[in-house]
XYZ file of C-alpha atoms in Angstrom:
282
model
C -20.294 58.604 -6.701
C -23.612 59.312 -5.111
C -25.747 59.714 -8.205
C -24.725 56.498 -9.844
C -25.315 55.033 -6.196
C -28.863 56.521 -6.255
C -29.390 55.188 -10.102
C -29.180 51.285 -8.330
C -31.947 49.367 -7.948
C -31.402 48.005 -4.387
C -34.422 45.946 -4.192
C -33.613 44.224 -7.722
C -29.805 43.842 -6.400
C -31.237 42.164 -3.443
C -32.798 40.126 -4.381
C -30.931 38.735 -7.330
C -28.507 38.097 -4.972
C -30.878 36.684 -3.105
C -31.858 34.059 -5.584
C -28.321 33.834 -7.106
C -27.274 32.524 -3.344
C -30.436 30.235 -3.942
C -29.311 28.145 -6.819
C -25.349 27.917 -6.266
C -26.621 26.701 -2.368
C -29.214 24.177 -5.206
C -26.785 23.345 -7.220
C -24.143 22.481 -4.384
C -26.976 19.957 -3.045
C -28.209 18.176 -5.557
C -23.508 17.892 -6.436
C -23.092 15.814 -3.640
C -26.656 14.375 -3.224
C -25.264 12.898 -6.741
C -22.317 12.956 -5.603
C -23.502 10.466 -2.957
C -25.319 8.176 -4.771
C -23.043 7.229 -7.094
C -21.146 5.612 -4.185
C -23.027 3.524 -3.481
C -24.256 1.661 -6.340
C -20.069 2.207 -7.395
C -19.527 0.392 -4.524
C -22.550 -1.831 -4.687
C -21.832 -2.940 -7.799
C -18.396 -4.230 -6.986
C -19.689 -5.657 -3.861
C -21.602 -7.946 -5.999
C -19.365 -8.728 -8.498
C -16.605 -10.201 -4.786
C -19.881 -12.541 -3.724
C -20.201 -13.019 -7.232
C -16.094 -14.214 -6.629
C -15.691 -12.658 -10.400
C -13.062 -10.727 -9.576
C -10.530 -10.831 -6.240
C -11.257 -8.551 -3.029
C -7.957 -6.993 -3.546
C -8.634 -6.129 -6.946
C -12.098 -5.197 -5.916
C -10.802 -2.880 -3.913
C -8.384 -1.565 -6.406
C -10.819 -1.005 -9.116
C -13.283 -0.160 -6.994
C -11.177 2.540 -5.801
C -10.045 3.537 -9.451
C -13.853 4.301 -10.380
C -14.576 6.617 -6.968
C -11.898 9.246 -8.217
C -13.056 9.116 -12.558
C -16.074 9.508 -11.175
C -15.551 12.379 -9.044
C -12.979 14.263 -11.832
C -15.965 13.848 -14.279
C -18.461 15.234 -11.291
C -16.506 17.777 -11.087
C -16.382 19.078 -14.438
C -19.634 18.786 -14.918
C -20.866 21.023 -12.007
C -17.722 23.243 -12.809
C -20.030 24.069 -16.138
C -22.598 24.381 -14.735
C -21.330 26.745 -12.093
C -19.651 29.072 -15.202
C -22.872 29.012 -17.327
C -24.941 30.869 -13.509
C -21.511 33.440 -13.303
C -22.655 34.362 -16.609
C -19.422 32.976 -18.028
C -20.325 30.786 -21.359
C -20.128 26.784 -20.792
C -17.590 27.183 -24.086
C -14.554 28.294 -22.735
C -14.140 25.656 -19.966
C -14.326 23.608 -22.962
C -11.657 25.903 -24.524
C -8.979 25.553 -21.158
C -9.905 22.463 -21.426
C -9.208 21.449 -25.372
C -5.982 23.805 -24.467
C -5.245 22.607 -21.315
C -5.135 18.933 -23.587
C -3.066 20.268 -25.656
C -0.095 21.183 -22.813
C -0.549 17.874 -21.633
C 0.666 16.820 -25.430
C 3.049 18.611 -26.361
C 4.891 19.748 -22.822
C 3.031 17.223 -20.144
C 5.232 14.066 -21.541
C 5.498 13.350 -17.724
C 1.776 13.363 -17.059
C 0.646 11.544 -19.733
C 3.762 8.877 -19.377
C 2.351 8.000 -15.740
C -1.274 7.518 -16.483
C -0.690 5.251 -19.183
C 1.481 2.678 -17.502
C -0.683 3.142 -14.591
C -3.212 1.255 -17.724
C -0.992 -0.795 -18.059
C -0.367 -1.593 -14.428
C -4.202 -2.692 -13.518
C -4.768 -3.883 -16.791
C -2.073 -6.615 -16.643
C -3.344 -7.478 -12.663
C 0.716 -5.785 -11.879
C -0.441 -5.663 -7.968
C -3.119 -4.560 -6.614
C -4.738 -3.046 -3.320
C -3.610 -5.172 -0.406
C -0.669 -6.667 -1.685
C 3.433 -6.244 -0.508
C 5.588 -5.000 -3.079
C 9.116 -4.004 -3.659
C 9.534 -0.866 -6.382
C 12.881 -0.017 -6.361
C 13.905 1.481 -2.823
C 10.231 1.258 -2.056
C 8.979 -1.706 0.337
C 5.319 -1.939 1.848
C 1.539 -2.488 1.291
C -0.130 -0.915 -1.688
C -3.202 1.599 -0.622
C -3.799 2.577 -3.742
C -3.582 2.093 -7.930
C -4.016 4.879 -9.177
C -3.850 6.925 -13.315
C -1.597 8.862 -12.197
C 0.479 7.756 -8.722
C 0.909 4.225 -6.949
C 0.292 4.938 -2.847
C 2.550 2.790 -1.208
C 2.731 2.219 2.670
C 5.923 1.365 4.042
C 6.523 -0.455 8.323
C 7.828 1.858 9.239
C 4.030 3.905 8.755
C 5.663 6.298 5.460
C 3.144 6.431 2.849
C 5.182 7.184 -0.647
C 3.000 8.736 -4.323
C 4.498 6.749 -6.578
C 4.724 8.586 -9.787
C 3.318 5.666 -12.229
C 5.892 6.452 -14.640
C 8.830 5.457 -12.048
C 7.761 1.996 -11.833
C 10.424 -0.166 -13.942
C 10.059 -3.569 -12.159
C 7.428 -4.874 -9.072
C 8.313 -7.517 -6.467
C 4.928 -8.464 -5.916
C 5.394 -10.678 -2.485
C 1.247 -11.259 -2.781
C 0.746 -13.785 -5.883
C 0.749 -17.159 -4.280
C 2.264 -18.694 -1.046
C 5.969 -17.676 0.496
C 8.192 -18.915 2.888
C 9.156 -18.858 5.577
C 13.635 -19.476 6.108
C 15.292 -19.342 9.661
C 18.765 -19.924 9.644
C 19.941 -21.247 13.290
C 24.153 -21.758 14.915
C 25.526 -24.229 16.932
C 28.613 -24.482 18.342
C 31.046 -26.335 16.632
C 31.866 -28.370 19.567
C 27.734 -30.299 19.722
C 27.034 -33.110 18.210
C 25.396 -31.855 14.910
C 22.470 -34.873 14.156
C 21.343 -34.129 18.020
C 21.156 -30.846 17.159
C 19.206 -31.489 14.072
C 16.951 -33.305 15.621
C 15.961 -31.680 18.276
C 15.835 -28.528 16.020
C 13.406 -30.907 13.302
C 11.286 -31.810 17.207
C 10.571 -27.919 17.745
C 9.279 -27.487 14.068
C 7.031 -30.178 14.397
C 5.915 -28.535 17.948
C 4.881 -25.805 16.445
C 3.647 -27.021 12.641
C 1.103 -28.309 15.042
C -0.265 -25.339 16.630
C 0.177 -22.598 14.237
C -2.045 -23.446 10.791
C -0.562 -20.257 9.348
C 2.263 -23.229 7.620
C 1.698 -25.089 4.620
C 4.108 -27.375 4.374
C 7.478 -27.659 6.401
C 8.188 -26.619 8.505
C 11.366 -28.812 6.812
C 14.955 -29.048 8.544
C 17.129 -28.827 5.322
C 20.554 -29.155 7.097
C 23.863 -27.667 7.361
C 23.623 -24.297 5.503
C 27.196 -22.960 6.159
C 30.270 -22.767 8.273
C 30.518 -19.577 10.327
C 33.155 -17.533 12.620
C 32.463 -19.125 15.717
C 28.982 -21.115 14.727
C 27.397 -23.653 12.053
C 24.431 -22.369 10.790
C 20.661 -24.879 10.240
C 18.243 -24.214 7.716
C 14.339 -24.729 8.444
C 11.944 -23.504 5.827
C 8.036 -23.868 5.996
C 5.823 -22.678 3.466
C 3.564 -20.038 4.985
C 0.595 -18.127 4.521
C 0.584 -15.139 2.299
C 2.022 -12.249 4.474
C 2.368 -14.540 7.660
C 5.765 -15.123 6.979
C 7.104 -13.243 9.626
C 4.913 -14.946 12.276
C 5.792 -18.086 11.218
C 9.428 -17.213 11.362
C 9.592 -15.287 14.890
C 7.662 -19.843 16.443
C 9.816 -21.444 14.442
C 12.672 -19.011 15.949
C 11.787 -19.477 19.583
C 10.870 -22.830 19.358
C 13.810 -23.515 18.908
C 15.762 -21.955 21.231
C 14.232 -23.147 23.326
C 14.097 -26.548 22.519
C 18.783 -25.609 22.280
C 18.563 -24.015 26.260
C 16.596 -27.692 26.680
C 18.931 -30.081 25.612
C 21.556 -27.991 26.761
C 22.604 -27.412 22.695
C 24.660 -23.858 22.987
C 23.748 -21.605 20.597
C 27.123 -19.059 19.879
C 27.223 -15.585 21.088
C 30.096 -13.843 20.689
C 32.371 -13.040 24.081
C 34.680 -10.567 25.130
C 38.291 -12.175 26.812
C 40.295 -9.173 28.741
C 43.731 -9.424 29.540
C 45.345 -7.801 32.084
C 48.897 -7.284 31.828
C 51.087 -5.960 34.756
C 54.095 -4.195 33.787
C 57.030 -4.738 36.144
C 59.266 -1.745 36.722
C 62.741 -2.108 37.404
C 63.594 -0.513 41.049
Protein backbone atom coordinates (compact mmCIF):
# COMPACT_ATOMS: atom_id res chain seq x y z
CA UNK A 1 0.00 0.00 0.00
CA UNK A 2 2.80 2.40 0.93
CA UNK A 3 4.66 1.53 -2.30
CA UNK A 4 1.49 2.25 -4.32
CA UNK A 5 0.98 5.58 -2.56
CA UNK A 6 4.60 6.52 -3.14
CA UNK A 7 4.18 5.97 -6.88
CA UNK A 8 1.17 8.30 -7.11
CA UNK A 9 1.95 11.65 -8.69
CA UNK A 10 -0.09 13.79 -6.34
CA UNK A 11 0.65 16.99 -8.18
CA UNK A 12 -0.62 15.63 -11.49
CA UNK A 13 -3.65 14.06 -9.76
CA UNK A 14 -4.52 17.39 -8.17
CA UNK A 15 -4.24 19.18 -11.52
CA UNK A 16 -6.42 16.57 -13.23
CA UNK A 17 -8.99 16.78 -10.44
CA UNK A 18 -9.19 20.56 -10.74
CA UNK A 19 -9.43 20.32 -14.55
CA UNK A 20 -12.24 17.78 -14.22
CA UNK A 21 -14.07 19.96 -11.71
CA UNK A 22 -13.60 23.02 -13.94
CA UNK A 23 -14.96 21.18 -17.01
CA UNK A 24 -17.94 19.97 -15.01
CA UNK A 25 -18.71 23.51 -13.82
CA UNK A 26 -18.43 24.84 -17.39
CA UNK A 27 -20.77 22.12 -18.68
CA UNK A 28 -23.34 22.85 -15.98
CA UNK A 29 -23.06 26.59 -16.62
CA UNK A 30 -23.61 26.05 -20.34
CA UNK A 31 -26.55 23.75 -19.55
CA UNK A 32 -28.33 26.40 -17.48
CA UNK A 33 -27.53 29.14 -20.00
CA UNK A 34 -28.90 27.11 -22.91
CA UNK A 35 -31.94 26.11 -20.86
CA UNK A 36 -32.67 29.75 -19.96
CA UNK A 37 -32.20 30.94 -23.55
CA UNK A 38 -34.35 28.08 -24.89
CA UNK A 39 -37.18 28.84 -22.47
CA UNK A 40 -37.03 32.53 -23.37
CA UNK A 41 -37.13 31.80 -27.11
CA UNK A 42 -40.06 29.38 -26.71
CA UNK A 43 -41.96 31.87 -24.53
CA UNK A 44 -41.46 34.68 -27.04
CA UNK A 45 -42.51 32.43 -29.91
CA UNK A 46 -45.80 31.57 -28.23
CA UNK A 47 -46.33 35.16 -27.06
CA UNK A 48 -46.03 36.23 -30.69
CA UNK A 49 -48.57 33.57 -31.69
CA UNK A 50 -50.94 34.85 -29.00
CA UNK A 51 -50.55 38.47 -30.15
CA UNK A 52 -51.25 37.48 -33.74
CA UNK A 53 -54.34 35.63 -32.46
CA UNK A 54 -53.45 32.49 -34.35
CA UNK A 55 -54.36 30.52 -31.21
CA UNK A 56 -56.44 31.11 -28.11
CA UNK A 57 -54.68 32.04 -24.88
CA UNK A 58 -55.46 28.67 -23.26
CA UNK A 59 -54.18 26.84 -26.33
CA UNK A 60 -50.96 28.86 -26.28
CA UNK A 61 -50.35 28.00 -22.61
CA UNK A 62 -51.08 24.31 -23.25
CA UNK A 63 -48.67 23.96 -26.17
CA UNK A 64 -46.04 26.16 -24.50
CA UNK A 65 -45.86 23.87 -21.46
CA UNK A 66 -45.64 20.80 -23.70
CA UNK A 67 -42.84 22.24 -25.84
CA UNK A 68 -40.93 23.34 -22.72
CA UNK A 69 -41.12 19.79 -21.34
CA UNK A 70 -39.91 18.27 -24.61
CA UNK A 71 -37.08 20.82 -24.79
CA UNK A 72 -36.03 20.04 -21.21
CA UNK A 73 -35.98 16.28 -21.85
CA UNK A 74 -33.92 16.70 -25.03
CA UNK A 75 -31.47 19.05 -23.34
CA UNK A 76 -30.99 16.68 -20.39
CA UNK A 77 -30.33 13.78 -22.77
CA UNK A 78 -27.70 15.76 -24.71
CA UNK A 79 -25.86 16.99 -21.62
CA UNK A 80 -26.02 13.51 -20.07
CA UNK A 81 -24.10 12.30 -23.12
CA UNK A 82 -21.52 15.07 -22.65
CA UNK A 83 -21.06 14.14 -18.98
CA UNK A 84 -20.73 10.45 -19.96
CA UNK A 85 -17.87 11.48 -22.24
CA UNK A 86 -16.33 13.60 -19.47
CA UNK A 87 -16.17 10.53 -17.21
CA UNK A 88 -14.46 8.62 -19.99
CA UNK A 89 -17.50 6.51 -20.84
CA UNK A 90 -18.34 5.82 -24.45
CA UNK A 91 -21.34 7.81 -25.64
CA UNK A 92 -22.41 4.69 -27.51
CA UNK A 93 -23.21 3.18 -24.10
CA UNK A 94 -25.85 5.85 -23.54
CA UNK A 95 -27.26 5.38 -27.03
CA UNK A 96 -27.33 1.61 -26.54
CA UNK A 97 -29.10 2.13 -23.22
CA UNK A 98 -31.66 4.31 -24.94
CA UNK A 99 -32.13 1.58 -27.54
CA UNK A 100 -32.68 -1.04 -24.86
CA UNK A 101 -35.12 1.30 -23.12
CA UNK A 102 -36.93 1.71 -26.42
CA UNK A 103 -37.25 -2.06 -26.78
CA UNK A 104 -38.51 -2.32 -23.20
CA UNK A 105 -41.13 0.30 -23.95
CA UNK A 106 -42.09 -1.43 -27.17
CA UNK A 107 -42.48 -4.89 -25.64
CA UNK A 108 -43.31 -4.32 -21.99
CA UNK A 109 -44.46 -0.79 -21.22
CA UNK A 110 -47.67 -0.73 -23.23
CA UNK A 111 -49.20 1.61 -20.66
CA UNK A 112 -46.59 4.31 -21.29
CA UNK A 113 -47.03 4.00 -25.05
CA UNK A 114 -50.79 4.22 -24.60
CA UNK A 115 -50.35 7.37 -22.46
CA UNK A 116 -48.26 9.05 -25.15
CA UNK A 117 -50.54 8.08 -28.04
CA UNK A 118 -53.69 9.18 -26.18
CA UNK A 119 -52.03 12.43 -25.07
CA UNK A 120 -51.02 13.15 -28.66
CA UNK A 121 -54.59 12.79 -29.93
CA UNK A 122 -56.01 14.82 -27.02
CA UNK A 123 -53.73 17.69 -28.06
CA UNK A 124 -54.28 17.17 -31.78
CA UNK A 125 -58.06 17.17 -31.46
CA UNK A 126 -58.03 20.10 -28.99
CA UNK A 127 -60.23 18.23 -26.54
CA UNK A 128 -59.07 20.48 -23.69
CA UNK A 129 -56.66 23.29 -22.95
CA UNK A 130 -55.04 24.67 -19.84
CA UNK A 131 -57.63 26.64 -17.88
CA UNK A 132 -60.64 24.62 -19.08
CA UNK A 133 -63.13 23.22 -16.59
CA UNK A 134 -63.49 19.53 -17.40
CA UNK A 135 -64.89 16.29 -16.04
CA UNK A 136 -63.07 13.01 -16.69
CA UNK A 137 -64.66 10.04 -14.97
CA UNK A 138 -64.89 10.86 -11.28
CA UNK A 139 -62.48 13.81 -11.54
CA UNK A 140 -63.69 17.37 -12.12
CA UNK A 141 -61.64 20.56 -12.03
CA UNK A 142 -59.48 23.03 -13.90
CA UNK A 143 -56.85 21.74 -16.34
CA UNK A 144 -53.38 22.87 -15.22
CA UNK A 145 -51.27 20.91 -17.68
CA UNK A 146 -51.82 18.60 -20.65
CA UNK A 147 -48.76 16.44 -21.24
CA UNK A 148 -47.96 13.48 -23.45
CA UNK A 149 -48.08 11.13 -20.45
CA UNK A 150 -50.35 12.69 -17.80
CA UNK A 151 -52.95 15.43 -17.48
CA UNK A 152 -53.04 17.56 -14.32
CA UNK A 153 -56.49 18.50 -12.99
CA UNK A 154 -56.92 20.89 -10.05
CA UNK A 155 -60.18 20.24 -8.17
CA UNK A 156 -62.05 23.11 -6.57
CA UNK A 157 -60.98 21.99 -3.10
CA UNK A 158 -57.35 22.39 -4.14
CA UNK A 159 -56.57 18.71 -4.77
CA UNK A 160 -54.28 18.13 -7.75
CA UNK A 161 -55.07 14.97 -9.74
CA UNK A 162 -52.49 13.35 -12.03
CA UNK A 163 -54.56 11.46 -14.60
CA UNK A 164 -52.69 9.01 -16.89
CA UNK A 165 -53.74 9.78 -20.44
CA UNK A 166 -54.63 6.14 -21.12
CA UNK A 167 -57.44 6.45 -18.55
CA UNK A 168 -59.07 9.31 -20.45
CA UNK A 169 -62.05 7.71 -22.17
CA UNK A 170 -64.57 10.56 -22.08
CA UNK A 171 -63.87 14.28 -21.63
CA UNK A 172 -66.73 16.60 -20.66
CA UNK A 173 -65.41 20.09 -21.38
CA UNK A 174 -67.56 22.70 -19.65
CA UNK A 175 -65.55 25.63 -21.03
CA UNK A 176 -66.44 25.57 -24.70
CA UNK A 177 -68.95 28.32 -25.30
CA UNK A 178 -71.37 30.05 -22.98
CA UNK A 179 -72.66 28.30 -19.87
CA UNK A 180 -76.09 28.18 -18.25
CA UNK A 181 -77.06 29.35 -14.78
CA UNK A 182 -79.97 27.30 -13.47
CA UNK A 183 -81.89 28.24 -10.32
CA UNK A 184 -84.88 26.44 -8.81
CA UNK A 185 -86.94 28.36 -6.25
CA UNK A 186 -89.74 26.81 -4.18
CA UNK A 187 -92.81 28.72 -2.99
CA UNK A 188 -95.56 27.53 -0.72
CA UNK A 189 -98.66 25.91 -2.21
CA UNK A 190 -100.83 28.57 -0.58
CA UNK A 191 -99.18 31.41 -2.53
CA UNK A 192 -100.44 32.95 -5.77
CA UNK A 193 -98.23 31.54 -8.53
CA UNK A 194 -98.81 34.41 -10.98
CA UNK A 195 -97.85 36.98 -8.34
CA UNK A 196 -94.74 34.98 -7.41
CA UNK A 197 -93.70 34.70 -11.07
CA UNK A 198 -94.01 38.47 -11.50
CA UNK A 199 -91.93 39.16 -8.38
CA UNK A 200 -89.23 36.72 -9.54
CA UNK A 201 -89.14 38.25 -13.04
CA UNK A 202 -88.67 41.72 -11.57
CA UNK A 203 -85.84 40.47 -9.34
CA UNK A 204 -84.14 38.79 -12.30
CA UNK A 205 -84.31 41.97 -14.36
CA UNK A 206 -82.66 43.90 -11.53
CA UNK A 207 -79.81 41.38 -11.42
CA UNK A 208 -79.37 41.55 -15.19
CA UNK A 209 -79.09 45.35 -15.08
CA UNK A 210 -76.09 45.24 -12.73
CA UNK A 211 -74.41 41.95 -13.73
CA UNK A 212 -72.42 42.03 -16.98
CA UNK A 213 -71.72 38.28 -16.76
CA UNK A 214 -75.25 37.51 -17.98
CA UNK A 215 -75.40 37.14 -21.76
CA UNK A 216 -79.01 36.06 -22.21
CA UNK A 217 -81.97 36.03 -19.81
CA UNK A 218 -82.59 35.38 -16.99
CA UNK A 219 -85.77 33.70 -18.20
CA UNK A 220 -88.41 32.59 -15.69
CA UNK A 221 -89.54 29.34 -17.30
CA UNK A 222 -92.43 28.74 -14.93
CA UNK A 223 -93.47 25.84 -12.71
CA UNK A 224 -90.90 23.07 -12.94
CA UNK A 225 -92.26 20.52 -10.47
CA UNK A 226 -94.36 19.94 -7.37
CA UNK A 227 -92.43 19.09 -4.24
CA UNK A 228 -93.60 17.69 -0.94
CA UNK A 229 -94.17 21.19 0.48
CA UNK A 230 -93.43 23.62 -2.34
CA UNK A 231 -94.09 24.55 -5.97
CA UNK A 232 -90.73 24.70 -7.76
CA UNK A 233 -90.16 27.55 -10.23
CA UNK A 234 -87.18 27.39 -12.59
CA UNK A 235 -85.04 30.30 -13.81
CA UNK A 236 -82.49 29.92 -16.61
CA UNK A 237 -79.81 32.31 -17.91
CA UNK A 238 -76.83 32.14 -20.26
CA UNK A 239 -73.59 33.44 -18.78
CA UNK A 240 -69.96 34.03 -19.58
CA UNK A 241 -67.93 30.84 -19.33
CA UNK A 242 -67.04 29.88 -15.72
CA UNK A 243 -69.30 32.62 -14.31
CA UNK A 244 -72.47 30.54 -14.02
CA UNK A 245 -72.03 29.82 -10.31
CA UNK A 246 -71.62 33.47 -9.42
CA UNK A 247 -74.72 34.38 -11.42
CA UNK A 248 -76.71 31.63 -9.70
CA UNK A 249 -75.71 32.96 -6.28
CA UNK A 250 -76.68 36.51 -7.25
CA UNK A 251 -80.07 35.34 -8.56
CA UNK A 252 -80.84 33.34 -5.44
CA UNK A 253 -80.02 36.28 -3.18
CA UNK A 254 -82.08 38.77 -5.19
CA UNK A 255 -85.09 36.42 -5.50
CA UNK A 256 -85.06 35.59 -1.78
CA UNK A 257 -85.04 39.28 -0.85
CA UNK A 258 -87.80 40.07 -3.36
CA UNK A 259 -90.04 37.25 -2.14
CA UNK A 260 -89.54 38.28 1.48
CA UNK A 261 -90.47 41.87 0.61
CA UNK A 262 -93.63 40.65 -1.14
CA UNK A 263 -94.53 38.40 1.83
CA UNK A 264 -94.38 35.30 -0.35
CA UNK A 265 -93.36 32.30 1.70
CA UNK A 266 -90.45 30.07 0.79
CA UNK A 267 -91.33 26.88 2.67
CA UNK A 268 -88.87 25.13 4.92
CA UNK A 269 -89.10 22.00 7.05
CA UNK A 270 -91.08 22.39 10.28
CA UNK A 271 -91.09 20.19 13.33
CA UNK A 272 -94.20 19.77 15.43
CA UNK A 273 -93.81 18.55 19.00
CA UNK A 274 -96.83 16.91 20.63
CA UNK A 275 -96.84 16.43 24.34
CA UNK A 276 -99.03 13.50 25.21
CA UNK A 277 -100.02 13.31 28.85
CA UNK A 278 -100.74 9.86 30.14
CA UNK A 279 -103.31 9.63 32.92
CA UNK A 280 -102.33 7.28 35.67
CA UNK A 281 -105.24 5.44 37.26
CA UNK A 282 -105.48 5.73 41.04
